[in-house]
Coordinates of C-alpha atoms and ligand atoms in Angstrom, one line a residue:
X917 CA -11.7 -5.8 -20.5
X918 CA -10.3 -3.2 -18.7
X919 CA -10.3 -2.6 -14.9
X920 CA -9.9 1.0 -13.5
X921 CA -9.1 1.8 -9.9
X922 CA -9.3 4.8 -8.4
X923 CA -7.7 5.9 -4.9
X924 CA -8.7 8.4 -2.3
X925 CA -7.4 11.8 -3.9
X926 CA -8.6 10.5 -7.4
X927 CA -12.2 11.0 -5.6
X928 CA -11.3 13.3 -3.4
X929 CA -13.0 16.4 -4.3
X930 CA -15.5 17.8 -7.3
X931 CA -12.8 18.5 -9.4
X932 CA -11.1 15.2 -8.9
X933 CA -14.3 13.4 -9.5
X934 CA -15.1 15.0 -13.0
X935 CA -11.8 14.4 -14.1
X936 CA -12.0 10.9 -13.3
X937 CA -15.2 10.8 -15.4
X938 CA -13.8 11.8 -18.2
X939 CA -10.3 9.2 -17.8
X940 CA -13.3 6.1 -17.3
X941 CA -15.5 8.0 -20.6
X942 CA -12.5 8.3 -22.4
X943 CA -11.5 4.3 -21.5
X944 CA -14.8 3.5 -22.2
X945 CA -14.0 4.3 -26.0
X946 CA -11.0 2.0 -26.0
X947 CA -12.5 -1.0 -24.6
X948 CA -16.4 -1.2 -24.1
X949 CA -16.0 -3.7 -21.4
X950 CA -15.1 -1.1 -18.2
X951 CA -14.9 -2.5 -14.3
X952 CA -14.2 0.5 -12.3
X953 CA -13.0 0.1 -8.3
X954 CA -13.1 3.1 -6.1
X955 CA -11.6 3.9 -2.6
X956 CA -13.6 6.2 0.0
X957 CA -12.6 9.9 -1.0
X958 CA -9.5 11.0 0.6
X959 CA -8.9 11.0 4.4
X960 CA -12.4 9.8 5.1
X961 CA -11.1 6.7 6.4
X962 CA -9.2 7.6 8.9
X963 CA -12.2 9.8 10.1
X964 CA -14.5 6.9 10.1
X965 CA -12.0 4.4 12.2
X966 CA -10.8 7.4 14.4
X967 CA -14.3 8.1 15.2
X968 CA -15.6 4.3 16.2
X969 CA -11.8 4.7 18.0
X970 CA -12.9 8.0 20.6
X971 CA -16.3 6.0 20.8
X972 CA -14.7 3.2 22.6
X973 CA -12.8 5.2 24.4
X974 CA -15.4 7.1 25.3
X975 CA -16.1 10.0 23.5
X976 CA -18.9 11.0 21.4
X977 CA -17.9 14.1 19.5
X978 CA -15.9 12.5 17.0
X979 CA -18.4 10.5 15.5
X980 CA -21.3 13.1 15.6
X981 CA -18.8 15.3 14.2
X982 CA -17.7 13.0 11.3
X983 CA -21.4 12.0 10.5
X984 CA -22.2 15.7 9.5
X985 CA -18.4 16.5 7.9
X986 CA -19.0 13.6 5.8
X987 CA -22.6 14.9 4.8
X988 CA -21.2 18.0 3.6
X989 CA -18.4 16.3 1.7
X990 CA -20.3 14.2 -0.1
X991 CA -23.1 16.2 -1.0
X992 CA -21.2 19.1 -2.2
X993 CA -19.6 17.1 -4.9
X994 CA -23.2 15.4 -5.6
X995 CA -24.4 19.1 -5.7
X996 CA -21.7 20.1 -8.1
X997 CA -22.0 17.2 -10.3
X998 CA -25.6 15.2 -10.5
X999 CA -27.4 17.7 -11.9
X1000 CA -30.8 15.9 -12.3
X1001 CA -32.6 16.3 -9.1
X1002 CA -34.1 12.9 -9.0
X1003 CA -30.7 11.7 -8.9
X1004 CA -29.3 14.0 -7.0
X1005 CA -32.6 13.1 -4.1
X1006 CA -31.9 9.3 -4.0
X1007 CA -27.9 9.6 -3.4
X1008 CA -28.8 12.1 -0.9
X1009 CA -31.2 9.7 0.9
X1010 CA -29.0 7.0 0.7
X1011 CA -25.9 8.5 2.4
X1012 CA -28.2 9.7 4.7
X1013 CA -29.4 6.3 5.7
X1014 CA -25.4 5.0 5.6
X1015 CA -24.1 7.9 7.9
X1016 CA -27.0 7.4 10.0
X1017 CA -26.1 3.7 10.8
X1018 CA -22.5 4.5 11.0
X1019 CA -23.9 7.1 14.0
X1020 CA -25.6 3.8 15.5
X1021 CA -23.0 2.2 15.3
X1022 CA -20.7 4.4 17.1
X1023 CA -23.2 4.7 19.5
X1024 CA -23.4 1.2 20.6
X1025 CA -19.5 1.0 20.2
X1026 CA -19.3 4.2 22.7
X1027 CA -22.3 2.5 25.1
X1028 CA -20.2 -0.9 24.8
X1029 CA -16.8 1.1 25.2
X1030 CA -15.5 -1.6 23.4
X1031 CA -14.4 -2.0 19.4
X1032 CA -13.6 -5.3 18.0
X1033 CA -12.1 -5.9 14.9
X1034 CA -15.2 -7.1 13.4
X1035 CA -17.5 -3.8 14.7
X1036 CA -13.9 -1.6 13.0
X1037 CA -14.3 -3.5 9.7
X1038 CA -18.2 -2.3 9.5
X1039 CA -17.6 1.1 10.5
X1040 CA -14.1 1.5 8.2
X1041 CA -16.2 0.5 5.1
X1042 CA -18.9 3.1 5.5
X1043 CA -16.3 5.5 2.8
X1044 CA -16.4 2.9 0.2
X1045 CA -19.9 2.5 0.6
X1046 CA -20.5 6.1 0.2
X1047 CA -18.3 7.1 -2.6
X1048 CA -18.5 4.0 -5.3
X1049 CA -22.5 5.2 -5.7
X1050 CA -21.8 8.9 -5.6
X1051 CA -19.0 7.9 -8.4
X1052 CA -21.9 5.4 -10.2
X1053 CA -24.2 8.9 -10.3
X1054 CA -22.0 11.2 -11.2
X1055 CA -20.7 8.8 -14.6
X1056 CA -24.6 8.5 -15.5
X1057 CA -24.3 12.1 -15.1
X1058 CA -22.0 12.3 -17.9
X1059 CA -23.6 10.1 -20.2
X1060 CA -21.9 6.9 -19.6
X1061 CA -24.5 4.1 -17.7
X1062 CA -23.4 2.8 -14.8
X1063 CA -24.5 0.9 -11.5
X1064 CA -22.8 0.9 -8.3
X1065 CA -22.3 -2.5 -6.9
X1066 CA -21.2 -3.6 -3.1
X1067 CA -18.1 -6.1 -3.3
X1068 CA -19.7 -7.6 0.0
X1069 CA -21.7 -9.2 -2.2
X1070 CA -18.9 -10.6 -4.3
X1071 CA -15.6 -10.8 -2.7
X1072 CA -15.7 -13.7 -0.5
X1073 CA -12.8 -13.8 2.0
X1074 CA -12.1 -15.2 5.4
X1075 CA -12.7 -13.7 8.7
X1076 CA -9.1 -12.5 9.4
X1077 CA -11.2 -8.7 10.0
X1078 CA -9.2 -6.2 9.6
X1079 CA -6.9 -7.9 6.6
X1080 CA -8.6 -10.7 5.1
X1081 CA -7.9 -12.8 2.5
X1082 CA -10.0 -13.6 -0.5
X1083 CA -10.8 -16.9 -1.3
X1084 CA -10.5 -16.8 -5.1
X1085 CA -13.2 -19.3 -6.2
X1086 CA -16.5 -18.1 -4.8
X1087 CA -15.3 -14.8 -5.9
X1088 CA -15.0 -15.4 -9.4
X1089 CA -17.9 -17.3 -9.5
X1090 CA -20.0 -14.7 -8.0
X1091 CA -18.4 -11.5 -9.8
X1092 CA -19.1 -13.2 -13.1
X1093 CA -21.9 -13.8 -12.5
X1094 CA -23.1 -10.2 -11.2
X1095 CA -21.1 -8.2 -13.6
X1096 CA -21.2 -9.8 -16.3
X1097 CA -24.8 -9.2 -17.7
X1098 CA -23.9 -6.0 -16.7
X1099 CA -21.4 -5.2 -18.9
X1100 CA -23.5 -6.7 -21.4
X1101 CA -26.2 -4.3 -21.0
X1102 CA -23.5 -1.8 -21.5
X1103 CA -23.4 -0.6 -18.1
X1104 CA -19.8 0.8 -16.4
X1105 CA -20.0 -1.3 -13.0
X1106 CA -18.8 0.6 -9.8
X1107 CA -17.3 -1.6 -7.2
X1108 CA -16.5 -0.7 -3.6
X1109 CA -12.6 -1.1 -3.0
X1110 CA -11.7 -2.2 0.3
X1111 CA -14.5 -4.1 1.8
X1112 CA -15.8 -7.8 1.2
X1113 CA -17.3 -10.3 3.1
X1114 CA -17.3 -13.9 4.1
X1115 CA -19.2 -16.7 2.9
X1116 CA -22.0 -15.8 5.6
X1117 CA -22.1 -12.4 4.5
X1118 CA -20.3 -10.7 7.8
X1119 CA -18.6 -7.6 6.6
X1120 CA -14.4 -7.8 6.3
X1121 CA -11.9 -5.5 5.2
X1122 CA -8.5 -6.2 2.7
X1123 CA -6.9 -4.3 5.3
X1124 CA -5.8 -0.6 4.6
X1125 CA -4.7 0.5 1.1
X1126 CA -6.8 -2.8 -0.1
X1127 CA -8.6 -1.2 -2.8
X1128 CA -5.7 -2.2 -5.1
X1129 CA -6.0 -5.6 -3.5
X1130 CA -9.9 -5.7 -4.7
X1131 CA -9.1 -4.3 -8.4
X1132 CA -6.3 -7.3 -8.7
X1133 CA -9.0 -9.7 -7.7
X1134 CA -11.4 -8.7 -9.6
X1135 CA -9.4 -8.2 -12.7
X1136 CA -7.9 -11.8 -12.0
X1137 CA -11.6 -13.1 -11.8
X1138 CA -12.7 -11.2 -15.4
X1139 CA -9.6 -12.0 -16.7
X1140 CA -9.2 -8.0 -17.6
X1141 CA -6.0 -7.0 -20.6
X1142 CA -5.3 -4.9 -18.2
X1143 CA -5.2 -3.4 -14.5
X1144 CA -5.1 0.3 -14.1
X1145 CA -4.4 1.9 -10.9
X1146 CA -5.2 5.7 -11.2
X1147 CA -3.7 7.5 -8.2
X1148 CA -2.1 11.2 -7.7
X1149 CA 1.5 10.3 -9.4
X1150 CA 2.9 10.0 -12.7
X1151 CA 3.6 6.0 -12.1
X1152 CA 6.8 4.7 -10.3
X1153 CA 9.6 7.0 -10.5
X1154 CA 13.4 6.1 -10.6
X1155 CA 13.7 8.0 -7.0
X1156 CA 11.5 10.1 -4.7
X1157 CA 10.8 13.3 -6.6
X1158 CA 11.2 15.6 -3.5
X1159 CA 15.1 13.6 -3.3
X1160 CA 15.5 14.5 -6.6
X1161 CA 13.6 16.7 -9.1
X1162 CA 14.9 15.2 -11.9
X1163 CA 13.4 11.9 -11.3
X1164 CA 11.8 9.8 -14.0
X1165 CA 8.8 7.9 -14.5
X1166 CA 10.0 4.2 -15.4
X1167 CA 7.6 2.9 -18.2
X1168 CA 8.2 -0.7 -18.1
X1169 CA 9.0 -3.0 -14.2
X1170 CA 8.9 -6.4 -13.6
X1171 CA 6.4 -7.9 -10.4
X1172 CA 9.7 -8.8 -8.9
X1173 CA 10.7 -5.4 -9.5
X1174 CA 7.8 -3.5 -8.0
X1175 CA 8.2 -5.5 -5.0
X1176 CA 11.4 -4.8 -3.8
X1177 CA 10.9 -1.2 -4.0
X1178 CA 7.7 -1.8 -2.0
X1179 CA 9.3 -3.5 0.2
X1180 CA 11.6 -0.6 0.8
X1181 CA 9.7 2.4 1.1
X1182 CA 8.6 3.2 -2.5
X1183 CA 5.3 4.4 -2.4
X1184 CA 3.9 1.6 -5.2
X1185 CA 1.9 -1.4 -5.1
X1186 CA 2.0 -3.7 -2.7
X1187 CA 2.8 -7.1 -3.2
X1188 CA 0.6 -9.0 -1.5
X1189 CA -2.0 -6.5 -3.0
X1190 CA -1.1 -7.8 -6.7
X1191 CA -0.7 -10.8 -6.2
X1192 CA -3.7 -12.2 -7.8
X1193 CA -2.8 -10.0 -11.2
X1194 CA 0.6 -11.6 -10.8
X1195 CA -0.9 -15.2 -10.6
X1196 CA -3.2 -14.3 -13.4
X1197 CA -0.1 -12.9 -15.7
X1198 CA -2.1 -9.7 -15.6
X1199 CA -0.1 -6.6 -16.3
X1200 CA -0.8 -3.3 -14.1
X1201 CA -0.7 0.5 -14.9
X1202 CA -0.1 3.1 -12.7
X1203 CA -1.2 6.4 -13.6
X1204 CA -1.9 9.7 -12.3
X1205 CA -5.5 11.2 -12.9
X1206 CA -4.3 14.5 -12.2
X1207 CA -2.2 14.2 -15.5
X1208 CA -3.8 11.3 -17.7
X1209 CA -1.9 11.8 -20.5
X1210 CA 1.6 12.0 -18.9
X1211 CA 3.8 9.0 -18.3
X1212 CA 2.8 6.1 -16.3
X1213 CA 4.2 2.4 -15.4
X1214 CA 3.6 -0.6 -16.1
X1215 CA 4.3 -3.8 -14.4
X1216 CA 4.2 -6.9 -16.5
X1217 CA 5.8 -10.0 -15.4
X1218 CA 8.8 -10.0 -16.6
X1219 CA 11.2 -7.3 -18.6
X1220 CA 14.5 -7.7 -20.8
X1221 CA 16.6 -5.0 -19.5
X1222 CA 20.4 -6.2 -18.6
X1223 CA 22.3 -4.6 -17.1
X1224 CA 20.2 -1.6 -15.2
X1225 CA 19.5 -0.1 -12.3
X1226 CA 15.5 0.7 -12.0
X1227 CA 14.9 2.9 -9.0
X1228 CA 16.6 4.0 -5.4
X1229 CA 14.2 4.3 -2.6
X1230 CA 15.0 4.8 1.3
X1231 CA 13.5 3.7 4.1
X1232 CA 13.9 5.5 7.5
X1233 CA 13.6 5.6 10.8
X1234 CA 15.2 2.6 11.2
X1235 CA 17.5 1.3 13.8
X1236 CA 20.5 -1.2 13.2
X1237 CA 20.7 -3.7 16.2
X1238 CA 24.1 -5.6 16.3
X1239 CA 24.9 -8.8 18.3
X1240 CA 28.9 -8.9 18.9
X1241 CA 31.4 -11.5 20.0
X1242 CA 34.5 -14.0 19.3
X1243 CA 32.2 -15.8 21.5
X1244 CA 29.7 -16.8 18.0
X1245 CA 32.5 -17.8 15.7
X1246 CA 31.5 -21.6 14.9
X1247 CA 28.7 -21.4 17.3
X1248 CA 25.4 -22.7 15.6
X1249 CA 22.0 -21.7 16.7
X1250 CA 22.2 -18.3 17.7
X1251 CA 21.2 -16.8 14.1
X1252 CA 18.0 -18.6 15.0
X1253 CA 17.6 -17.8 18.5
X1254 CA 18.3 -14.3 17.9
X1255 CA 15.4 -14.0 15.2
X1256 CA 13.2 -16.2 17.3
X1257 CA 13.6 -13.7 19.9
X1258 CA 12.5 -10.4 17.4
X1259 CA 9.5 -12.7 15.9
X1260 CA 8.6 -13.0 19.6
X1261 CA 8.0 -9.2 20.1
X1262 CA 6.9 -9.2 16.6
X1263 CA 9.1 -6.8 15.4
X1264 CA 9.8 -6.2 11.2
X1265 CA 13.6 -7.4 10.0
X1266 CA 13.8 -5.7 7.0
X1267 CA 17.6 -6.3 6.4
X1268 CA 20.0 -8.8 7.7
X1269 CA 23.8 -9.4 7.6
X1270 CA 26.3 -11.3 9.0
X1271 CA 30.3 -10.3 8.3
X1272 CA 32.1 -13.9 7.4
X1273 CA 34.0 -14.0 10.3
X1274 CA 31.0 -14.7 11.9
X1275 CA 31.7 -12.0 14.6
X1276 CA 28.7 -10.1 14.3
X1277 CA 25.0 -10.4 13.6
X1278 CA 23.3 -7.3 12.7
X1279 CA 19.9 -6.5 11.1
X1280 CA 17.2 -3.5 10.5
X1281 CA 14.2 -2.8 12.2
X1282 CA 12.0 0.2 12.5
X1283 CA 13.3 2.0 15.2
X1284 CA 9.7 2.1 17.2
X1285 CA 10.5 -1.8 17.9
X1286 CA 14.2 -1.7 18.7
X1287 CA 13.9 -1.1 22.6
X1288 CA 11.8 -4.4 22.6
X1289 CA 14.2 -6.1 20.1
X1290 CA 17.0 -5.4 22.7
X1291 CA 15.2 -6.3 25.9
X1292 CA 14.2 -9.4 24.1
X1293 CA 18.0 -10.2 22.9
X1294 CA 19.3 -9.9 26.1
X1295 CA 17.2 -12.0 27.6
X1296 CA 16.9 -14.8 25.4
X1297 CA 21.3 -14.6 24.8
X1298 CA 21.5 -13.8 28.8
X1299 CA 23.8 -17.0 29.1
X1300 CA 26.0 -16.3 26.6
X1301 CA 26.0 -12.7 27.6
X1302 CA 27.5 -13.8 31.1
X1303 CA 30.0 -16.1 29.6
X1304 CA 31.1 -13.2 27.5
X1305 CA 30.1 -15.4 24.3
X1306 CA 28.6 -12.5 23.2
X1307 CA 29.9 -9.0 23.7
X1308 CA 27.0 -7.1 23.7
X1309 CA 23.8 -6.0 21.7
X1310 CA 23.0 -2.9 21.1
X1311 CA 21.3 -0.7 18.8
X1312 CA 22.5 2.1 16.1
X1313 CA 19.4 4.6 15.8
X1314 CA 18.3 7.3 13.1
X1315 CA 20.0 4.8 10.6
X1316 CA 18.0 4.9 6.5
X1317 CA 18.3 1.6 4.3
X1318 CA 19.1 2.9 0.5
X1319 CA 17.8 -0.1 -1.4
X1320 CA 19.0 0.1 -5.3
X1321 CA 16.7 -2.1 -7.2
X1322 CA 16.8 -3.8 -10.6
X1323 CA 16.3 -7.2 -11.8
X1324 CA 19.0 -6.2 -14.7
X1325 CA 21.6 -5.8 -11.9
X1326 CA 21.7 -9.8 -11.8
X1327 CA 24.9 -11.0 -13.3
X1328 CA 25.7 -7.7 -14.3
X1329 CA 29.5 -6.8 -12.9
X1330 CA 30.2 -3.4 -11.6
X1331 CA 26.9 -2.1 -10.4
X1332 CA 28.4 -2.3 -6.8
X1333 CA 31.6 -0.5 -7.7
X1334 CA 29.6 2.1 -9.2
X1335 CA 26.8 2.3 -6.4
X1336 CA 30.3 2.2 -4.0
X1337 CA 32.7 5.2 -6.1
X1338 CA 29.4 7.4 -6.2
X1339 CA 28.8 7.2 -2.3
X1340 CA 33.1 7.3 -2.1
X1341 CA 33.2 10.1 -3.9
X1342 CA 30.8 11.7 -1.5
X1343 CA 32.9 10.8 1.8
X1344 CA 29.5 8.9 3.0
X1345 CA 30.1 6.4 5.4
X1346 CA 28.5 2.7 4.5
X1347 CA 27.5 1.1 8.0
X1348 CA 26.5 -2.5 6.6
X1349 CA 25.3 -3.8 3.5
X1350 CA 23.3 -6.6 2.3
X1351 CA 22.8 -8.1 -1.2
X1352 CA 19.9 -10.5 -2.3
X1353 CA 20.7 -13.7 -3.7
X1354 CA 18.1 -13.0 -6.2
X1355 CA 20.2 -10.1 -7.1
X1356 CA 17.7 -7.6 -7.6
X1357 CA 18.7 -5.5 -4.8
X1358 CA 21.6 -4.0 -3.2
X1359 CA 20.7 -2.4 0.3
X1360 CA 22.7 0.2 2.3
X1361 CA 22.7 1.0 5.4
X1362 CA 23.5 5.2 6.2
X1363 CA 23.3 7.2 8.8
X1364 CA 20.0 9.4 8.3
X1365 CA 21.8 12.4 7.8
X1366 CA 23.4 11.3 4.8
X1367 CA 20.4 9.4 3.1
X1368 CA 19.4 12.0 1.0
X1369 CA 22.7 12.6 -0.4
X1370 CA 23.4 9.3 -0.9
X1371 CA 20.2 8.9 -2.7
X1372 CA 21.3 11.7 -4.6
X1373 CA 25.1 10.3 -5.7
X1374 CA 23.4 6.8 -6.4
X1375 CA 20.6 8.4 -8.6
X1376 CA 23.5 10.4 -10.3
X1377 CA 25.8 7.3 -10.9
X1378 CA 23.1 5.8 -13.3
X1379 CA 20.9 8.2 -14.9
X1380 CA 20.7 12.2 -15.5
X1381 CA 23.9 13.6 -14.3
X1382 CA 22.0 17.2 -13.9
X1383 CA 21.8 16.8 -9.8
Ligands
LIG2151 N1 -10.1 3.6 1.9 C1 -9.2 2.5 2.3 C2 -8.0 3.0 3.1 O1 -7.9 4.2 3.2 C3 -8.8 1.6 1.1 C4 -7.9 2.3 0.1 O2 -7.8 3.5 0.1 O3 -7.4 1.6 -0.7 O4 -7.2 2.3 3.5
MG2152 MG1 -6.1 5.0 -0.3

């Protein structure tokens, strides 16, 4: 059993549609048993939520405008592809009747002038809803049988709208049971990505990017050999491509792995999107549809590499907020008040780190929080502030993390010195650094303008010297 996920630019035009046809045809012949997932085509989206979005706030254009752009984009790629015009009559009629209630819907939203998450998780989901059956035609249009099915009626999840969580027993009961016999009658199911619903049936979202989130839970549920998620890049590459040109697809990274680079700024899975492939032991390919037969990655749980470095990913527009003073040495409790005070404006720490002298406190976060992270600081350390307990707090903006992942680093001596003589060499100056206890990460901290380069030395320190 094999399940097949396709993102937004793997739909997002005629082209891109036939081609991935052929990639679920040509899977097909591999393993009869194919679930395919599909997001909304590309951008549409963002249309739909920025038109509910104008309605509250008033205005009407957007959505009337969206309603027919969407029209045209669907139907030109049901024009190009379904070539049988009974076909081609009934998916016209039917995202016909799905814009039209998405024009309802903004209309009551705009007469309302007020969106709730619930009415955004409706309106959000319309793409989904209009692509997986236009994707359903067009394989029956190719040969291969197929039925489009909505995951509203078998992902189950909570009502946290806007990211919910599926609860994994009523799912798997319920896909089984619907997609099973349909599999056996050799029929290619088509599942919406994205949207679910609760036990009632009110419509939820995974939150955005969740069609990978739907193609882990329902290959968790069929207990697929494999995930697959097809997207517009040849699989996780050691560094960002644009970086350096002479990056490289890595064919093999753990969970743990994939996660970390996630986690800083790699554009791969994630984690809380896998997870239920991870609890299931499931492995997961990424591959690009634009080039099936390239390179691709897969994540398995665990791989046998000592010794390496995997990938180098930065994360910008950060700011580095330090709290200073003799005042701290010895003093307990103001590590925690510090972070209760950036939970408090809900603000993301991505990277913390304390020198040993215990002099200074200073941590990441995005640099859109930090004027909040300060106000916050000062006024929850105002006392030691006055006492001079604490210097000061302040914040280092237009600062980049460079995150060097591996799990193979662990144990492994003189991956620092070599991460540290390649950014030496280089005259780039280190702000702060942070290592993992896991190990699978070191973490930089530069000043932006010397992110790419340091990217670049790192990237050259451990594999092709040709940058
Ligand atoms: N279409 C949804 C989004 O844009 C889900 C997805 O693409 O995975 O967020
Ligand atoms: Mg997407």
């Amino acid at each position: 059993m094999l399940v097949l996920k396709f993102g937004g630019t793997s739909v997002g035009n005629t082209q891109a549609f036939a081609q991935t046809a052929e990639i679920i045809a040509r899977a097909r012949q591999k393993d009869p048993n194919v679930v395919v997932v599909t997001s909304a085509m590309s951008g549409v989206t963002n249309i739909l939520i920025h038109a509910a979005r104008s309605a509250a706030a008033g205005h009407e254009q957007p959505y009337r405008e969206a309603r027919s752009d969407l029209l045209l984009k669907h139907q030109l790629v049901a024009g190009q592809l379904i070539e049988d015009g009974v076909e081609r009559a009934a998916y016209g009629r039917l995202i016909d009747e799905r814009l039209r209630s998405f024009e309802r819907l903004c209309q009551s939203i705009f007469v309302l002038g007020e969106l709730t998450t619930r009415g955004l998780d409706v309106v959000s989901g319309v793409g989904e809803r209009m692509a997986a059956p236009l994707l359903s035609a067009v394989l029956r249009a190719n040969g291969v049988d197929s039925e489009w099915v909505d995951a509203a009626e078998i992902v189950v999840t909570d009502a946290a709208y806007g990211a919910a969580s599926p609860l994994m027993e009523p799912t798997c009961a319920r896909t089984n049971a619907r997609l099973r016999p349909l599999l056996e009658q050799g029929k290619v199911p088509v599942i919406t990505g994205f949207v679910a619903a609760t036990a009632n049936g009110i419509a939820t979202t995974l939150g955005r990017g969740g069609s990978d989130y739907s193609a882990a839970i329902l290959g968790a549920c069929l207990d697929a050999d494999e995930v697959q998620i097809w997207t517009d890049v040849d699989g996780v590459l050691t560094t960002d491509p644009r970086i350096v040109a002479t990056a490289e697809t890595l064919p093999e990274l753990s969970y743990i792995e994939a996660a970390e680079l996630a986690y800083f700024g790699a554009k791969v899975l994630h984690p809380k999107t896998i997870l239920p492939a991870i609890e299931a032991s499931i492995p997961i390919r990424v591959a690009n549809t634009f080039n099936p037969d390239g390179p691709s990655t897969l994540v398995v749980p665990e791989v046998d590499d000592a010794g390496s470095v995997k990938a180098i990913t930065a994360i910008r527009h950060l700011s580095l907020v330090n709290v200073e003073g003799r005042g701290m040495i010895g003093v307990p409790g103001i590590a925690a008040r510090t972070f209760k005070a950036v939970a408090e404006v809900d603000a993301n720490v991505l990277m913390i780190s304390q020198s040993s002298s215990e002099q200074s406190i200073c941590f990441a976060v995005p640099e859109s929080d930090s004027a909040a992270v300060i106000e916050a600081l000062e006024e929850e350390l105002s006392q030691e502030l006055q006492r001079h307990f604490i210097d000061r707090v302040r914040a280092h903006h237009n600062i980049v993390i460079v995150a060097v992942v591996g799990s193979g680093m662990r144990g492994t001596p003189g991956i620092a010195g070599k991460v540290f003589s390649a950014l030496g060499e280089a005259e780039i100056n280190v702000i702060a650094l942070s290592q993992g206890s896991s190990e699978v990460n070191i973490s930089l901290v530069v000043s932006e303008e010397d992110a790419d380069e340091a990217v670049r030395r790192i990237h050259g320190a451990f594999f092709n010297q040709a940058d």
